[in-house]
PDB file of C-alpha atoms in Angstrom:
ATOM      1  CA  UNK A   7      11.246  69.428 -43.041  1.00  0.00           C
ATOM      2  CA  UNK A   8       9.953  72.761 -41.844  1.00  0.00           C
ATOM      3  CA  UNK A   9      11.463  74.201 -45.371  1.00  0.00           C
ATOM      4  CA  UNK A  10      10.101  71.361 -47.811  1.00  0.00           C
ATOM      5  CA  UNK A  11       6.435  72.326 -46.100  1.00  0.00           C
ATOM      6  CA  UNK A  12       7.157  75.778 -47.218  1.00  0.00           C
ATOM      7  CA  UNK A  13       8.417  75.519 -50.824  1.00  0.00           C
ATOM      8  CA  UNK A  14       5.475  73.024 -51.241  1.00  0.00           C
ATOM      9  CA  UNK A  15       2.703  75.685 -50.480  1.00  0.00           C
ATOM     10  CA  UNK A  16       4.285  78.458 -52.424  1.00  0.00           C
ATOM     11  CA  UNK A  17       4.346  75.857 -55.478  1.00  0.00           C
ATOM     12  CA  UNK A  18       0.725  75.594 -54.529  1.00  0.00           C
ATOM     13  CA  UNK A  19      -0.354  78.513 -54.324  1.00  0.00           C
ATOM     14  CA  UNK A  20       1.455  79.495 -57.604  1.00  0.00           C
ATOM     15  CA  UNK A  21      -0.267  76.444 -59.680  1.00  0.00           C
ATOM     16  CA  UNK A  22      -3.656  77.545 -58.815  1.00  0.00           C
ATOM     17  CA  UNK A  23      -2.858  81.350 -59.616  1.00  0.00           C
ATOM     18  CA  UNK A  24      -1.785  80.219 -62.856  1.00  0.00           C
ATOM     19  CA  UNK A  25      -4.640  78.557 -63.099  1.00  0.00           C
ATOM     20  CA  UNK A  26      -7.200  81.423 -62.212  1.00  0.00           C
ATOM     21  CA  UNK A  27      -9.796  81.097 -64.923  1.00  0.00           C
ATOM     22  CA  UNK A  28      -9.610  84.954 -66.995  1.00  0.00           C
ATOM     23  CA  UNK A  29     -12.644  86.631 -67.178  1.00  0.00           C
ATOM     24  CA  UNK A  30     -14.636  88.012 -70.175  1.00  0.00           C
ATOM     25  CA  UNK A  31     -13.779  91.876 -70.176  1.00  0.00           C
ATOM     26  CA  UNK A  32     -18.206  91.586 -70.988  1.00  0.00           C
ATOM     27  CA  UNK A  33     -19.120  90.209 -67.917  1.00  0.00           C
ATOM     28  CA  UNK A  34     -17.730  92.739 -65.757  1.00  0.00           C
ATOM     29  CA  UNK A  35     -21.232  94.997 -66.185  1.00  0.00           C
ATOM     30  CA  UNK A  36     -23.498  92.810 -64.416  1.00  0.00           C
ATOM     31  CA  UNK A  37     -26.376  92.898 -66.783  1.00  0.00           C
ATOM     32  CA  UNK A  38     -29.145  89.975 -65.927  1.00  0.00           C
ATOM     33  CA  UNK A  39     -30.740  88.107 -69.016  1.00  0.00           C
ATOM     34  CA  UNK A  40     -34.420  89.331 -70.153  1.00  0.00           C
ATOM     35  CA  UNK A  41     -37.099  87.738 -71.928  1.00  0.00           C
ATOM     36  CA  UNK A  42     -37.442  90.624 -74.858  1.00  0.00           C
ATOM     37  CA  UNK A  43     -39.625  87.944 -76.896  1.00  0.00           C
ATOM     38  CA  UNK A  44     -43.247  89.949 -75.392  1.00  0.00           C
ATOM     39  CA  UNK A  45     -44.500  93.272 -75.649  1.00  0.00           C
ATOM     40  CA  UNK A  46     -44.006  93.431 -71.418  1.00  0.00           C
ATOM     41  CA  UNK A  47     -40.550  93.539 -71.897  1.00  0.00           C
ATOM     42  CA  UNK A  48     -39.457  96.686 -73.364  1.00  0.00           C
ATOM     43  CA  UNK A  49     -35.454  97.253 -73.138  1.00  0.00           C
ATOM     44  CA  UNK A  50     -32.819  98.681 -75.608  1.00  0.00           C
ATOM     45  CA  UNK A  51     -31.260  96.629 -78.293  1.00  0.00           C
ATOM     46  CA  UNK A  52     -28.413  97.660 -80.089  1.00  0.00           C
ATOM     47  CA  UNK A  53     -27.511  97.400 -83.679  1.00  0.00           C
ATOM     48  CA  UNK A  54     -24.021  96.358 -84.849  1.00  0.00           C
ATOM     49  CA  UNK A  55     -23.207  96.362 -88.281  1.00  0.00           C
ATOM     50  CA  UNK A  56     -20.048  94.064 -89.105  1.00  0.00           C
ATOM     51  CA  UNK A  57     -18.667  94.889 -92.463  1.00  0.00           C
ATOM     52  CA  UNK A  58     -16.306  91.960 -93.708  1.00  0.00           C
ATOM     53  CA  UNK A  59     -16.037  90.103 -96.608  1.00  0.00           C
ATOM     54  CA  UNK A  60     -14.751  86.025 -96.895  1.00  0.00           C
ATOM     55  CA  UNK A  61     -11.258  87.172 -98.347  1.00  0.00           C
ATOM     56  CA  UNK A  62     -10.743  89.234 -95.340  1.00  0.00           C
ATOM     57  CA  UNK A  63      -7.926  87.364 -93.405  1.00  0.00           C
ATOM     58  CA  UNK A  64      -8.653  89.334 -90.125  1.00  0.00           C
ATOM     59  CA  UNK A  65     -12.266  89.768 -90.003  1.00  0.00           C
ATOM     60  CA  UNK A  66     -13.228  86.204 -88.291  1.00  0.00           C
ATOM     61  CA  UNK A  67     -12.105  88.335 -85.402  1.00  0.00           C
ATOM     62  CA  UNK A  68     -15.178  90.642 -85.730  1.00  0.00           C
ATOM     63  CA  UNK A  69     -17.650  87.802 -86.154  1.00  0.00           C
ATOM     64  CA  UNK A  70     -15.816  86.169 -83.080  1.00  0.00           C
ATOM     65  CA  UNK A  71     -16.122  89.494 -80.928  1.00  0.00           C
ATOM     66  CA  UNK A  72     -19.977  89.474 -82.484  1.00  0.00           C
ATOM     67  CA  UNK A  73     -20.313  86.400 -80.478  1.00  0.00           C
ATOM     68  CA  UNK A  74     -18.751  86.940 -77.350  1.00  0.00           C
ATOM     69  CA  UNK A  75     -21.137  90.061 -77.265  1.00  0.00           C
ATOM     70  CA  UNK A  76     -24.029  88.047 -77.431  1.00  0.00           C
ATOM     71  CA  UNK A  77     -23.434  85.908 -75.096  1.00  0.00           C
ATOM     72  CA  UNK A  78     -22.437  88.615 -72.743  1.00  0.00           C
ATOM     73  CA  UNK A  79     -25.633  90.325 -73.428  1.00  0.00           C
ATOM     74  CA  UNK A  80     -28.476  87.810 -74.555  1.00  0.00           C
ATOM     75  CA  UNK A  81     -30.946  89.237 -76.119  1.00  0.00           C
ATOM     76  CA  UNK A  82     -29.864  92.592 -76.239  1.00  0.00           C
ATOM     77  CA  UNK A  83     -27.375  92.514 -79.573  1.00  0.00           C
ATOM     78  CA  UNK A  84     -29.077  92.443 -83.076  1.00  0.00           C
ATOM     79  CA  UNK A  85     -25.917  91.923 -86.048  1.00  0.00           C
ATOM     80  CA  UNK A  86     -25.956  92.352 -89.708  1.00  0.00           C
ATOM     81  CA  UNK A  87     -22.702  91.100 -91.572  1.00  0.00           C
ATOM     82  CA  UNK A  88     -22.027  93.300 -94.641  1.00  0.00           C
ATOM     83  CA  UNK A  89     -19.932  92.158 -96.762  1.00  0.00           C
ATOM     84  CA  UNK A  90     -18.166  94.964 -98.825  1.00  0.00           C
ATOM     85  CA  UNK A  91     -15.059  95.734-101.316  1.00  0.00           C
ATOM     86  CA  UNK A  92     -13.701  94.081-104.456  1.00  0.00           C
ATOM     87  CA  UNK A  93     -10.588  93.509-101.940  1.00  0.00           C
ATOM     88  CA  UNK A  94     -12.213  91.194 -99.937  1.00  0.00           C
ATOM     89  CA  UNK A  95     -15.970  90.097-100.842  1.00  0.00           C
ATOM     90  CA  UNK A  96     -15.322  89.543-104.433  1.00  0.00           C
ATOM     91  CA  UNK A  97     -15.540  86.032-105.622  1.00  0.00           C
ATOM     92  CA  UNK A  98     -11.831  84.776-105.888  1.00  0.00           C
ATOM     93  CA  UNK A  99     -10.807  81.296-107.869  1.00  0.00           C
ATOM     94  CA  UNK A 100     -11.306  77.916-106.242  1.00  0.00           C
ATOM     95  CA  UNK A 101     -13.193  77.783-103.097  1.00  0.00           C
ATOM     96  CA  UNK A 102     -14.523  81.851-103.106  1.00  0.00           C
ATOM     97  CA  UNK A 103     -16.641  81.315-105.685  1.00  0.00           C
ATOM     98  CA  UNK A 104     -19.605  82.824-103.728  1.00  0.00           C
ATOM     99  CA  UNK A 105     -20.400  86.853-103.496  1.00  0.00           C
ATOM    100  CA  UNK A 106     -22.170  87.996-100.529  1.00  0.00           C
ATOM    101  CA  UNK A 107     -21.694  91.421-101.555  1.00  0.00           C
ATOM    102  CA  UNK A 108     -25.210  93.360-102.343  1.00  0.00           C
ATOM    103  CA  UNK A 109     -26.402  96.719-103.777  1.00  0.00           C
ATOM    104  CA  UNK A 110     -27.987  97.445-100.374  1.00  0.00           C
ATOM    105  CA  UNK A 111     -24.221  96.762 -98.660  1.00  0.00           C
ATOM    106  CA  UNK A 112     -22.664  98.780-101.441  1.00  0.00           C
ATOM    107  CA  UNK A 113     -25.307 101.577-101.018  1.00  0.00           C
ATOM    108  CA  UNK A 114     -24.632 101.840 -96.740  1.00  0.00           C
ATOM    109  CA  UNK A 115     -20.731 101.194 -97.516  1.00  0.00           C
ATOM    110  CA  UNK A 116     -21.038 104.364-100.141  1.00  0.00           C
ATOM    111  CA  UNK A 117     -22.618 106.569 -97.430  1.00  0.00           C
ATOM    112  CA  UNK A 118     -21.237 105.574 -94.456  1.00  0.00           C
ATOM    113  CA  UNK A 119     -17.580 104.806 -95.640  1.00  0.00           C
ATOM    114  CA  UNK A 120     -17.006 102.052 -93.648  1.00  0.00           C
ATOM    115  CA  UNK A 121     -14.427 100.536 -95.396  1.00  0.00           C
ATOM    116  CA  UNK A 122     -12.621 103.359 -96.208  1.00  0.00           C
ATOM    117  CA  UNK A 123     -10.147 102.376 -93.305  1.00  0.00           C
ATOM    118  CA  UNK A 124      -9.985  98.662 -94.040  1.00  0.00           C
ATOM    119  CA  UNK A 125     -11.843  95.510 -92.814  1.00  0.00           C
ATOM    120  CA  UNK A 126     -13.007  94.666 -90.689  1.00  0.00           C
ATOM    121  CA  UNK A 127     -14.730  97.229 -88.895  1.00  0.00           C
ATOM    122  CA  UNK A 128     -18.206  98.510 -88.258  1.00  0.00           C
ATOM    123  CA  UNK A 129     -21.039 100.415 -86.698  1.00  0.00           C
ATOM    124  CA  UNK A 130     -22.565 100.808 -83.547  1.00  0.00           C
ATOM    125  CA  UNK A 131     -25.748 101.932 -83.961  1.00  0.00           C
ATOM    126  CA  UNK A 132     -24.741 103.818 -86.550  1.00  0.00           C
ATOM    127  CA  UNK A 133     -22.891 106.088 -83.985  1.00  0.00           C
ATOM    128  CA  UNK A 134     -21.149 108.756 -85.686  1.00  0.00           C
ATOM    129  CA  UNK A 135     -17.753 109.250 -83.743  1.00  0.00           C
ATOM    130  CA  UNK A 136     -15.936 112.656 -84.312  1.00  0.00           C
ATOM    131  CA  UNK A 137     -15.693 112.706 -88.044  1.00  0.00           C
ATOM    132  CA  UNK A 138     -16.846 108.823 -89.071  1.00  0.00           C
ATOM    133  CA  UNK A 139     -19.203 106.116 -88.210  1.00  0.00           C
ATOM    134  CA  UNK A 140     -16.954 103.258 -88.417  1.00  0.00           C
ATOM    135  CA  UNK A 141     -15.819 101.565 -85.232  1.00  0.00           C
ATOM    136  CA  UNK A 142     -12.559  99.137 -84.603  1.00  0.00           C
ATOM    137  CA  UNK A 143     -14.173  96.153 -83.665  1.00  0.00           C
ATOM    138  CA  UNK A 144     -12.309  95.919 -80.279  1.00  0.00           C
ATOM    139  CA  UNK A 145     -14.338  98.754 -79.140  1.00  0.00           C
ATOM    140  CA  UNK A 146     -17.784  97.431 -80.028  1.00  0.00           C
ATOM    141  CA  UNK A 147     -18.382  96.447 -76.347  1.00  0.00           C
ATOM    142  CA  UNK A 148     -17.495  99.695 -74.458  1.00  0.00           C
ATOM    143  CA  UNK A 149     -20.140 101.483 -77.031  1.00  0.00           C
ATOM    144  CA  UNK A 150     -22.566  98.655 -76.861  1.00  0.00           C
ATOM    145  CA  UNK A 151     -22.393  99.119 -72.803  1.00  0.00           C
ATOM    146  CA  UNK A 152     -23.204 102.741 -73.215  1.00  0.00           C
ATOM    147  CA  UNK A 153     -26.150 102.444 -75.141  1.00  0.00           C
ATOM    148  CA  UNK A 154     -27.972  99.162 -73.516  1.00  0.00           C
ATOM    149  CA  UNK A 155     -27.878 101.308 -70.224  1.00  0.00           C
ATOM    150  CA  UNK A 156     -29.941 103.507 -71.469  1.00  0.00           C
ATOM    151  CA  UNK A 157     -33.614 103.330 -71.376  1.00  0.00           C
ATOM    152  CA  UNK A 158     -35.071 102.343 -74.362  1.00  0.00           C
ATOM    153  CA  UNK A 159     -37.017 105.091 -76.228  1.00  0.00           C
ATOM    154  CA  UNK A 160     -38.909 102.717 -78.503  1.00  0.00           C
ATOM    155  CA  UNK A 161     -40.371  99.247 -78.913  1.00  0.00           C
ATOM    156  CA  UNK A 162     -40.152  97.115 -82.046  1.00  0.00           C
ATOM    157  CA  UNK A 163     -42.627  94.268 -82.307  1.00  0.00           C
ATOM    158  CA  UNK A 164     -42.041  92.167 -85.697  1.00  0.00           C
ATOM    159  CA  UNK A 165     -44.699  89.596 -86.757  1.00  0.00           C
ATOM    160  CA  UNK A 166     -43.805  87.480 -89.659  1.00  0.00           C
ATOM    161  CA  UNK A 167     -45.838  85.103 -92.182  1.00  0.00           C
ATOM    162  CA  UNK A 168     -43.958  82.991 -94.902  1.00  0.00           C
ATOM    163  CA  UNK A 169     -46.135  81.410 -98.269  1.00  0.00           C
ATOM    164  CA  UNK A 170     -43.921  78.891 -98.916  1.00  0.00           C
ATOM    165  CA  UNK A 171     -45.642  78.267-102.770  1.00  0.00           C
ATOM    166  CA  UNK A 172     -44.494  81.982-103.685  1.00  0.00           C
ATOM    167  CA  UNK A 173     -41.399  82.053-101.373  1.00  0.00           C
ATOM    168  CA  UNK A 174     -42.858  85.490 -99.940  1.00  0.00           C
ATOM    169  CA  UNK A 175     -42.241  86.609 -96.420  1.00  0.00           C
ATOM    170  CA  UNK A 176     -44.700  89.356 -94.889  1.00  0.00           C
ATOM    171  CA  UNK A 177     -43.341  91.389 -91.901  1.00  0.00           C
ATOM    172  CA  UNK A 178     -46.081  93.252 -89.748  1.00  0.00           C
ATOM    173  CA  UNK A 179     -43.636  95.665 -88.216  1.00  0.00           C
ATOM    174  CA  UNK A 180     -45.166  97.784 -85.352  1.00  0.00           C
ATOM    175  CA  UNK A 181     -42.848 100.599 -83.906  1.00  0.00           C
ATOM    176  CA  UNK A 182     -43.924 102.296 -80.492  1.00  0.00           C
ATOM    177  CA  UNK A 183     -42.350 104.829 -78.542  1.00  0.00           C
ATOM    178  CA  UNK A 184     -41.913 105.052 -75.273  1.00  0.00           C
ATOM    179  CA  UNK A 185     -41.216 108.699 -74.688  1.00  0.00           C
ATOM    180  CA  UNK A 186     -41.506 112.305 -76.149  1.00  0.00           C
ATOM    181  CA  UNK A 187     -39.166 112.838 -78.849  1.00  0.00           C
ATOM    182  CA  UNK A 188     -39.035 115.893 -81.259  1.00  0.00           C
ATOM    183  CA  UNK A 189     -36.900 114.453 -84.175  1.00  0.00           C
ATOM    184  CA  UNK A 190     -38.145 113.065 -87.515  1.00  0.00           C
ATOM    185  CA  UNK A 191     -38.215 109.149 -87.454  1.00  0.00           C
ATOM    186  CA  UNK A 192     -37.687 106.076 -89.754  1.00  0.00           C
ATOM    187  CA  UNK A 193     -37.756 102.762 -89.960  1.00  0.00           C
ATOM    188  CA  UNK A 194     -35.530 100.133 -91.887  1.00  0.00           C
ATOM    189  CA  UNK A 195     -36.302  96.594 -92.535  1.00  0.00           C
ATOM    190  CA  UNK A 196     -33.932  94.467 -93.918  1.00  0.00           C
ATOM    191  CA  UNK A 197     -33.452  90.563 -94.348  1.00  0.00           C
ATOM    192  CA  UNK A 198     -30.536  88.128 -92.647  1.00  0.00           C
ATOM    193  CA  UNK A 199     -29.345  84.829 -93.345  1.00  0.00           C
ATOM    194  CA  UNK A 200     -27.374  82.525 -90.507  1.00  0.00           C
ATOM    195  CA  UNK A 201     -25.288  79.546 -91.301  1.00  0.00           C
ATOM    196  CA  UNK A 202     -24.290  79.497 -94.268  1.00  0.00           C
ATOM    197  CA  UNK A 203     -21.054  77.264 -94.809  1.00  0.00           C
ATOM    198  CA  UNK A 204     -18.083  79.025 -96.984  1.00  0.00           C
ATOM    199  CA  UNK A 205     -14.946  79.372 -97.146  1.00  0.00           C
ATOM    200  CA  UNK A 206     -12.958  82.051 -95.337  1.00  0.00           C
ATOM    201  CA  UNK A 207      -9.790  83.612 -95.430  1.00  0.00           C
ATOM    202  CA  UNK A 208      -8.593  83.132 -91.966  1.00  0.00           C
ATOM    203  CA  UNK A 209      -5.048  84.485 -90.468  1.00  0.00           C
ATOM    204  CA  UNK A 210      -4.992  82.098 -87.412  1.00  0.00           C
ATOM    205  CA  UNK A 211      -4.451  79.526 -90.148  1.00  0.00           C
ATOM    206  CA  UNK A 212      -1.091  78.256 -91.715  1.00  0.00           C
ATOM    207  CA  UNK A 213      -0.671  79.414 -95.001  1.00  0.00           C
ATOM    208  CA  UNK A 214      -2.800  79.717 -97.629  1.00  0.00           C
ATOM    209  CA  UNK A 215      -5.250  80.537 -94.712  1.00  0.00           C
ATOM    210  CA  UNK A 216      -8.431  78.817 -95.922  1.00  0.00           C
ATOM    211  CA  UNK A 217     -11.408  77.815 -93.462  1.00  0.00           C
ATOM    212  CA  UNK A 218     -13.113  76.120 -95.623  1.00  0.00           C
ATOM    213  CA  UNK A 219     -16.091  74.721 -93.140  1.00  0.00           C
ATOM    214  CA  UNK A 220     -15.915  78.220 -91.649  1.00  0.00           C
ATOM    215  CA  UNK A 221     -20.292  79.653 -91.235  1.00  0.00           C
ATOM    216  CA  UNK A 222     -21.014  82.698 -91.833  1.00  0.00           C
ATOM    217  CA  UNK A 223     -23.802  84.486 -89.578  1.00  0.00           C
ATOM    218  CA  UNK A 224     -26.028  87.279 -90.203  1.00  0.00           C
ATOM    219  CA  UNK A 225     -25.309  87.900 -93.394  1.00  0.00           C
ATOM    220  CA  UNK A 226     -27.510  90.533 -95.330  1.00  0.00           C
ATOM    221  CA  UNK A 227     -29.048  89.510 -97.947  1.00  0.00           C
ATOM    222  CA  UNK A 228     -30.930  92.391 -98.618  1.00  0.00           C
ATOM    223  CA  UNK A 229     -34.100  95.029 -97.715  1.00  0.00           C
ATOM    224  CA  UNK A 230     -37.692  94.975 -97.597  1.00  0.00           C
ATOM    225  CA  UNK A 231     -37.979  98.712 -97.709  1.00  0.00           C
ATOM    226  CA  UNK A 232     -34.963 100.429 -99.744  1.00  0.00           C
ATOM    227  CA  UNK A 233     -31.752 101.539 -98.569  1.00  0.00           C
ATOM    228  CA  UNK A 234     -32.513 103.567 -95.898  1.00  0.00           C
ATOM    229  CA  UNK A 235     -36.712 102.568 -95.099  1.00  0.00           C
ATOM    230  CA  UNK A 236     -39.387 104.398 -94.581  1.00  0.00           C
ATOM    231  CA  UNK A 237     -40.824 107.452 -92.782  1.00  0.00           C
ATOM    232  CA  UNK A 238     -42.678 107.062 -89.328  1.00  0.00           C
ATOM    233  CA  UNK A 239     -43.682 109.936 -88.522  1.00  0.00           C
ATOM    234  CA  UNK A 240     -43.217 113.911 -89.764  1.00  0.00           C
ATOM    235  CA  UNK A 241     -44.714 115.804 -85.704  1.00  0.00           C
ATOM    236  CA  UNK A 242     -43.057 115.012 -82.124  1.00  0.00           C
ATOM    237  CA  UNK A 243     -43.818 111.593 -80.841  1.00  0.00           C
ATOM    238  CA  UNK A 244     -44.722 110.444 -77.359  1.00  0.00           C
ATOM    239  CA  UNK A 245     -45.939 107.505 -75.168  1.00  0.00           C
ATOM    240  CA  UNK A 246     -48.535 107.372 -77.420  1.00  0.00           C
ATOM    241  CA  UNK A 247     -46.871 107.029 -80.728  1.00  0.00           C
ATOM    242  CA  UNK A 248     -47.307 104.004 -82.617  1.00  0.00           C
ATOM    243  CA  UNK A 249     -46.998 102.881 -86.169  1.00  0.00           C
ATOM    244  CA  UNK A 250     -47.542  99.719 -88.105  1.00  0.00           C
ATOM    245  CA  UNK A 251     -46.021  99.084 -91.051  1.00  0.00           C
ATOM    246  CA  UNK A 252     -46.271  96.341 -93.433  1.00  0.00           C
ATOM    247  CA  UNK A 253     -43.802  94.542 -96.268  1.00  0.00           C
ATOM    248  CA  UNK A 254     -43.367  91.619 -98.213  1.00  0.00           C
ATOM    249  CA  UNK A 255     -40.747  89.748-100.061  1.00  0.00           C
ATOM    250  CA  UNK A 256     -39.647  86.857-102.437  1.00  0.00           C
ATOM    251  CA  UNK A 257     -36.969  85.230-101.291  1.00  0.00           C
ATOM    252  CA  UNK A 258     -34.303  84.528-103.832  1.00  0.00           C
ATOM    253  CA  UNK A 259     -34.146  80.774-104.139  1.00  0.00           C
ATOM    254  CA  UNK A 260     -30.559  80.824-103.060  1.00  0.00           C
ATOM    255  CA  UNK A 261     -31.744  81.601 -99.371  1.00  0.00           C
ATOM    256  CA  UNK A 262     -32.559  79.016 -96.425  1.00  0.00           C
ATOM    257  CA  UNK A 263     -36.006  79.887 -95.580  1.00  0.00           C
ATOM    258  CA  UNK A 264     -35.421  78.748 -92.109  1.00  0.00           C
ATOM    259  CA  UNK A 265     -32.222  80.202 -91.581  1.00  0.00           C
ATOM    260  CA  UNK A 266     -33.706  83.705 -92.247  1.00  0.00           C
ATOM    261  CA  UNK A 267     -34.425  86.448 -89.983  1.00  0.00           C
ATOM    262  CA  UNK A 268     -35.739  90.168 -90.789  1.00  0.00           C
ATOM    263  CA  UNK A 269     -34.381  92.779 -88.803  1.00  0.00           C
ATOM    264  CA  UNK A 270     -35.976  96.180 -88.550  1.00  0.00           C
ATOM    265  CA  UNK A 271     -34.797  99.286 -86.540  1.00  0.00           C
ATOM    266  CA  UNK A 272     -35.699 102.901 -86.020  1.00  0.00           C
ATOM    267  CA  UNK A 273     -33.258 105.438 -86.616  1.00  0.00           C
ATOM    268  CA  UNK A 274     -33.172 109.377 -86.316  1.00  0.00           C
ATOM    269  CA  UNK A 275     -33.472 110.902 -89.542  1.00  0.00           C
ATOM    270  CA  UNK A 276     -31.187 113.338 -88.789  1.00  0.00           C
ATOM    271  CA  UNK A 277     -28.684 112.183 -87.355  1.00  0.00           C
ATOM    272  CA  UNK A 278     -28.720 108.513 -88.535  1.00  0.00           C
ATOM    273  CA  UNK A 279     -28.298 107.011 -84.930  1.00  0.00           C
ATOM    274  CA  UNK A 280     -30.307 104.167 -84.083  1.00  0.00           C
ATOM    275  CA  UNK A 281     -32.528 104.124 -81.132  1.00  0.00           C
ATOM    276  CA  UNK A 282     -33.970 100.175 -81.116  1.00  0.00           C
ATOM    277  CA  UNK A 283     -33.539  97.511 -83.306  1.00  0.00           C
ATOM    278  CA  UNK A 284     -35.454  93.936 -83.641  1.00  0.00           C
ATOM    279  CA  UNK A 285     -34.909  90.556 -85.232  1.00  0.00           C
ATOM    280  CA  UNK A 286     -37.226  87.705 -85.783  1.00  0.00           C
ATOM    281  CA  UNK A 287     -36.929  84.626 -87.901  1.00  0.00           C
ATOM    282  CA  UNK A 288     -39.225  84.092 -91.128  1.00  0.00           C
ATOM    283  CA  UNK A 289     -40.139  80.906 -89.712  1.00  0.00           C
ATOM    284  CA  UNK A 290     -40.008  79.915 -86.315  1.00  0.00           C
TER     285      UNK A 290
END
């Protein structure tokens, strides 16, 4: 009897190791939600740039990762999908009869050279790493840890009104900073769209690999102030430092007024890296 008691709890004790729910490699950096929707609230937001395209077999992957991120860390991710390449963003026959691609995506791809290593991949902040910019997504959380820790060295406030008879979207875009900083400043505003249903290539799917309810999120649709924005300021900045800028656009009529956001971040001039970026929708 005394041996059935025993092989009992060691089946036991194996079913509920088995069992052990795996954590999210995110969660192990204890980082509490914030409320980063008011000016009181001034914390670092990090930019990733996910460059894919819908014929892209392995890039769900990266939009997947996109997600896990920002759940891990709400309110502290801001994405743009960019989709890139005659390989993979051009429309196809049948169902990829869409192209996402844009001259603003084909402008970044053509300086940063993103794709030059395949898709999907991205940037950090626009991180330059040894020799390139682009990052495997698998590694977008370790560099998206090292930058949220930091204290953020600007504030992004975005206000946006939307005519609906003209299709135009204004952004009030107000940049502060929060410390002393000697480099040369600018800031980029570009425009998102979320859920938007189309197909994708998908490799998790038997063969021919279509998702054809797949949604694609954050996808750029294009910029309210060129490639690569305007210039904030040409002196050292400090605590003091604040600029307001304003744009508008027309919205093509292909776009979901309501599933639109604009995003605008501040970058160093120099060196390209972003120190804070902000989303907001067109219509809330």
């Amino acid at each position: 009897m005394k041996k059935i008691i025993s092989l009992l709890s060691i089946l036991v004790t194996l079913t509920f190791s088995a069992c052990d729910k795996v954590k999210s490699p995110y969660n192990e950096l204890e980082v509490p939600p914030v409320d980063t929707s008011t000016s009181a609230t001034k914390v670092r937001k990090v930019l990733i740039e996910d460059y894919t395209g819908h014929r892209c077999p392995n890039c769900p992957r990266a939009a997947e990762q996109i997600k896990l991120l920002k759940q891990a860390r709400p309110g502290r991710v801001v994405a743009i999908g960019v989709h890139v390449t005659n390989q993979f963003a051009a429309p196809g026959s049948g169902i990829y009869n869409i192209d996402f691609r844009t001259a603003l995506g084909n402008s970044l791809d053509s300086t940063f050279k993103v794709s030059l290593l395949g898709l999907p991949t991205g940037m950090v902040n626009r991180k330059k790493v040894g020799a390139v910019y682009n990052i495997p997504y698998t590694q977008w959380g370790a560099y998206l840890d090292t930058f949220i820790q930091k204290p953020a060295e600007a504030y992004i406030k975005i206000e946006n009104s939307y005519e609906a008879a003209t299709r135009t979207v204004t952004a009030t875009v107000t940049s502060e900073f929060l410390t002393s900083l000697s480099g040369n400043y600018k800031l980029s505003v570009y425009i998102i769209e979320d859920s938007i249903a189309h197909a994708q290539k998908d490799q998790l799917i038997p063969s021919p690999s279509n998702d054809s309810d797949y949604v694609h999120e954050h996808v750029l649709r294009g910029s309210l102030n060129s490639v690569f924005g305007e210039q904030l300021n040409n002196a050292p900045v400090n605590s003091t430092s604040s600029f307001t800028k304003t744009y508008s656009k027309v919205l093509s009529a292909a776009w979901r007024e309501k599933k639109c956001q604009i995003v605008a971040f501040i970058y160093d001039e120099a060196t390209k890296e972003v120190i804070q970026a902000e989303e907001k929708e067109v219509i809330e």
